[in-house]
CSV table of C-alpha atoms in Angstrom, one decimal:
chain,number,residue,atom,x,y,z
A,6,UNK,CA,0.0,0.0,0.0
A,7,UNK,CA,1.4,3.4,-1.0
A,8,UNK,CA,1.8,6.3,1.5
A,9,UNK,CA,-1.0,8.2,-0.2
A,10,UNK,CA,-3.3,5.2,0.2
A,11,UNK,CA,-2.4,4.8,3.9
A,12,UNK,CA,-3.0,8.6,4.4
A,13,UNK,CA,-6.4,8.4,2.7
A,14,UNK,CA,-7.3,5.2,4.7
A,15,UNK,CA,-6.3,7.0,8.0
A,16,UNK,CA,-8.4,10.1,7.0
A,17,UNK,CA,-11.4,7.8,6.3
A,18,UNK,CA,-10.9,6.0,9.7
A,19,UNK,CA,-10.9,9.4,11.5
A,20,UNK,CA,-14.0,10.6,9.7
A,21,UNK,CA,-15.8,7.4,10.5
A,22,UNK,CA,-14.8,7.8,14.2
A,23,UNK,CA,-16.3,11.4,14.1
A,24,UNK,CA,-19.5,10.2,12.6
A,25,UNK,CA,-19.9,7.7,15.4
A,26,UNK,CA,-19.8,10.5,18.0
A,27,UNK,CA,-23.3,11.7,18.8
A,28,UNK,CA,-22.1,15.1,19.8
A,29,UNK,CA,-20.6,15.5,16.3
A,30,UNK,CA,-23.8,14.5,14.4
A,31,UNK,CA,-26.5,16.0,16.6
A,32,UNK,CA,-28.6,19.1,15.6
A,33,UNK,CA,-27.5,22.3,17.2
A,34,UNK,CA,-29.5,25.5,17.8
A,35,UNK,CA,-26.9,28.1,17.2
A,36,UNK,CA,-24.8,28.9,14.1
A,37,UNK,CA,-21.9,31.4,14.7
A,38,UNK,CA,-18.4,32.2,13.7
A,39,UNK,CA,-15.9,30.8,16.2
A,40,UNK,CA,-12.3,29.4,16.4
A,41,UNK,CA,-9.5,31.4,14.7
A,42,UNK,CA,-12.1,33.2,12.5
A,43,UNK,CA,-13.5,34.7,15.7
A,44,UNK,CA,-10.1,35.7,16.9
A,45,UNK,CA,-9.8,38.0,13.8
A,46,UNK,CA,-13.1,39.8,14.3
A,47,UNK,CA,-12.6,42.5,16.9
A,48,UNK,CA,-14.8,42.1,20.0
A,49,UNK,CA,-15.0,45.4,21.8
A,50,UNK,CA,-11.9,46.5,20.0
A,51,UNK,CA,-9.9,43.3,20.9
A,52,UNK,CA,-8.5,41.3,18.0
A,53,UNK,CA,-6.6,38.2,19.0
A,54,UNK,CA,-4.9,37.0,15.8
A,55,UNK,CA,-2.9,38.6,13.0
A,56,UNK,CA,-4.8,37.1,10.0
A,57,UNK,CA,-7.8,39.4,9.6
A,58,UNK,CA,-7.5,39.9,5.8
A,59,UNK,CA,-7.3,36.1,5.3
A,60,UNK,CA,-10.3,35.6,7.6
A,61,UNK,CA,-12.3,38.1,5.7
A,62,UNK,CA,-11.3,36.6,2.3
A,63,UNK,CA,-12.3,33.1,3.6
A,64,UNK,CA,-15.6,34.5,4.9
A,65,UNK,CA,-16.4,36.0,1.5
A,66,UNK,CA,-15.9,32.5,0.1
A,67,UNK,CA,-18.2,31.1,2.8
A,68,UNK,CA,-15.4,29.5,4.7
A,69,UNK,CA,-15.5,31.1,8.1
A,70,UNK,CA,-14.8,28.7,10.9
A,71,UNK,CA,-18.4,28.1,12.0
A,72,UNK,CA,-20.2,26.2,14.8
A,73,UNK,CA,-21.3,23.5,14.2
A,74,UNK,CA,-20.2,23.1,10.6
A,75,UNK,CA,-16.4,23.3,11.0
A,76,UNK,CA,-16.0,23.2,14.8
A,77,UNK,CA,-18.6,21.7,17.1
A,78,UNK,CA,-18.4,24.3,19.9
A,79,UNK,CA,-19.4,24.0,23.6
A,80,UNK,CA,-23.0,24.9,23.1
A,81,UNK,CA,-24.3,22.2,25.4
A,82,UNK,CA,-22.2,23.6,28.3
A,83,UNK,CA,-22.1,27.4,27.7
A,84,UNK,CA,-25.4,28.0,25.7
A,85,UNK,CA,-25.4,31.6,24.5
A,86,UNK,CA,-22.5,32.8,26.7
A,87,UNK,CA,-19.9,34.7,24.7
A,88,UNK,CA,-22.0,35.0,21.4
A,89,UNK,CA,-22.4,38.5,20.0
A,90,UNK,CA,-23.8,40.1,16.9
A,91,UNK,CA,-20.9,41.1,14.6
A,92,UNK,CA,-23.2,42.0,11.6
A,93,UNK,CA,-22.3,45.8,11.6
A,94,UNK,CA,-18.6,45.1,11.8
A,95,UNK,CA,-18.8,42.7,8.8
A,96,UNK,CA,-21.1,45.0,6.9
A,97,UNK,CA,-18.5,47.7,7.3
A,98,UNK,CA,-16.1,45.4,5.5
A,99,UNK,CA,-18.3,44.8,2.5
A,100,UNK,CA,-20.4,41.8,3.7
A,101,UNK,CA,-24.0,41.9,2.7
A,102,UNK,CA,-26.6,42.6,5.4
A,103,UNK,CA,-27.1,39.5,7.4
A,104,UNK,CA,-27.4,38.4,11.0
A,105,UNK,CA,-23.8,37.4,11.8
A,106,UNK,CA,-23.1,36.0,15.2
A,107,UNK,CA,-19.6,35.5,16.5
A,108,UNK,CA,-17.9,34.0,19.5
A,109,UNK,CA,-15.9,36.3,21.8
A,110,UNK,CA,-12.3,35.4,22.2
A,111,UNK,CA,-13.0,33.4,25.4
A,112,UNK,CA,-15.9,31.5,23.9
A,113,UNK,CA,-13.8,30.8,20.8
A,114,UNK,CA,-11.0,29.4,23.0
A,115,UNK,CA,-13.6,27.2,24.8
A,116,UNK,CA,-15.0,26.0,21.5
A,117,UNK,CA,-11.6,25.0,20.2
A,118,UNK,CA,-10.7,23.2,23.4
A,119,UNK,CA,-14.1,21.4,23.5
A,120,UNK,CA,-13.9,20.4,19.8
A,121,UNK,CA,-10.4,19.0,20.1
A,122,UNK,CA,-10.8,17.3,23.5
A,123,UNK,CA,-14.4,16.1,23.5
A,124,UNK,CA,-15.3,15.7,19.9
A,125,UNK,CA,-12.0,14.7,18.3
A,126,UNK,CA,-10.5,13.1,21.4
A,127,UNK,CA,-7.2,14.9,20.9
A,128,UNK,CA,-4.8,17.1,22.7
A,129,UNK,CA,-5.6,20.7,21.6
A,130,UNK,CA,-2.2,21.2,19.9
A,131,UNK,CA,-3.6,24.1,17.8
A,132,UNK,CA,-3.7,26.2,21.0
A,133,UNK,CA,-0.4,24.9,22.4
A,134,UNK,CA,1.4,28.2,21.8
A,135,UNK,CA,-1.5,30.1,23.6
A,136,UNK,CA,0.5,33.2,24.3
A,137,UNK,CA,1.5,33.6,20.7
A,138,UNK,CA,-2.0,34.8,20.0
A,139,UNK,CA,-2.8,38.4,21.0
A,140,UNK,CA,-4.7,37.5,24.2
A,141,UNK,CA,-3.3,40.4,26.2
A,142,UNK,CA,-6.6,42.2,26.6
A,143,UNK,CA,-8.7,39.0,27.3
A,144,UNK,CA,-10.0,38.9,30.9
A,145,UNK,CA,-7.8,36.1,32.2
A,146,UNK,CA,-9.8,35.7,35.5
A,147,UNK,CA,-13.0,35.1,33.4
A,148,UNK,CA,-11.1,32.7,31.2
A,149,UNK,CA,-9.9,30.8,34.3
A,150,UNK,CA,-13.4,30.6,35.6
A,151,UNK,CA,-14.8,29.3,32.2
A,152,UNK,CA,-12.0,26.8,31.9
A,153,UNK,CA,-12.9,25.5,35.3
A,154,UNK,CA,-16.5,25.3,34.3
A,155,UNK,CA,-15.5,23.4,31.1
A,156,UNK,CA,-13.4,21.0,33.2
A,157,UNK,CA,-16.4,20.2,35.4
A,158,UNK,CA,-18.3,19.0,32.4
A,159,UNK,CA,-15.7,16.7,31.0
A,160,UNK,CA,-15.0,13.0,31.6
A,161,UNK,CA,-12.0,12.2,33.8
A,162,UNK,CA,-9.8,11.4,30.8
A,163,UNK,CA,-10.9,14.6,29.0
A,164,UNK,CA,-10.3,16.7,32.1
A,165,UNK,CA,-6.8,15.2,32.3
A,166,UNK,CA,-6.1,16.5,28.7
A,167,UNK,CA,-7.4,19.9,29.6
A,168,UNK,CA,-5.3,20.1,32.8
A,169,UNK,CA,-2.3,19.0,30.8
A,170,UNK,CA,-2.9,21.8,28.2
A,171,UNK,CA,-3.5,24.4,31.0
A,172,UNK,CA,-0.3,23.4,32.7
A,173,UNK,CA,1.7,23.6,29.5
A,174,UNK,CA,0.3,27.0,28.7
A,175,UNK,CA,0.4,28.3,32.3
A,176,UNK,CA,-3.3,28.8,32.6
């Protein structure tokens, strides 16, 4: 079997594993921009990533990182916490009038962690260099509180992954 065939086989196995996870396949109530796309849409003047132009270009192509289409966020735990209407900001950048909802930086962090740990059963390596993002203006005490809340809703093994990530990133 060639390397390409093995890679494709592994991708198919991972996709099948996701499709067996009821949290991945269930219907969700909310649809909103999250993950790194949300980091690039300023919330109360705070932008947490350097790739705003790329994010806007992707959004024009219908490729924002969205819950639940790209990332299944922590809707079951946090409900509407940290979801805001970013329509006016996007309209100011040439997007047509629409109701755009977006995660705040803290909610986007929680969504990424939830998706990686709970849905994909992986260590959240994409946030491993946490302080490389521009999180200087994020309320760290609120983030600590919400990470604690997230941990309380995880299984023992999932909570261990979250604690490992928090320790590595000094959170």
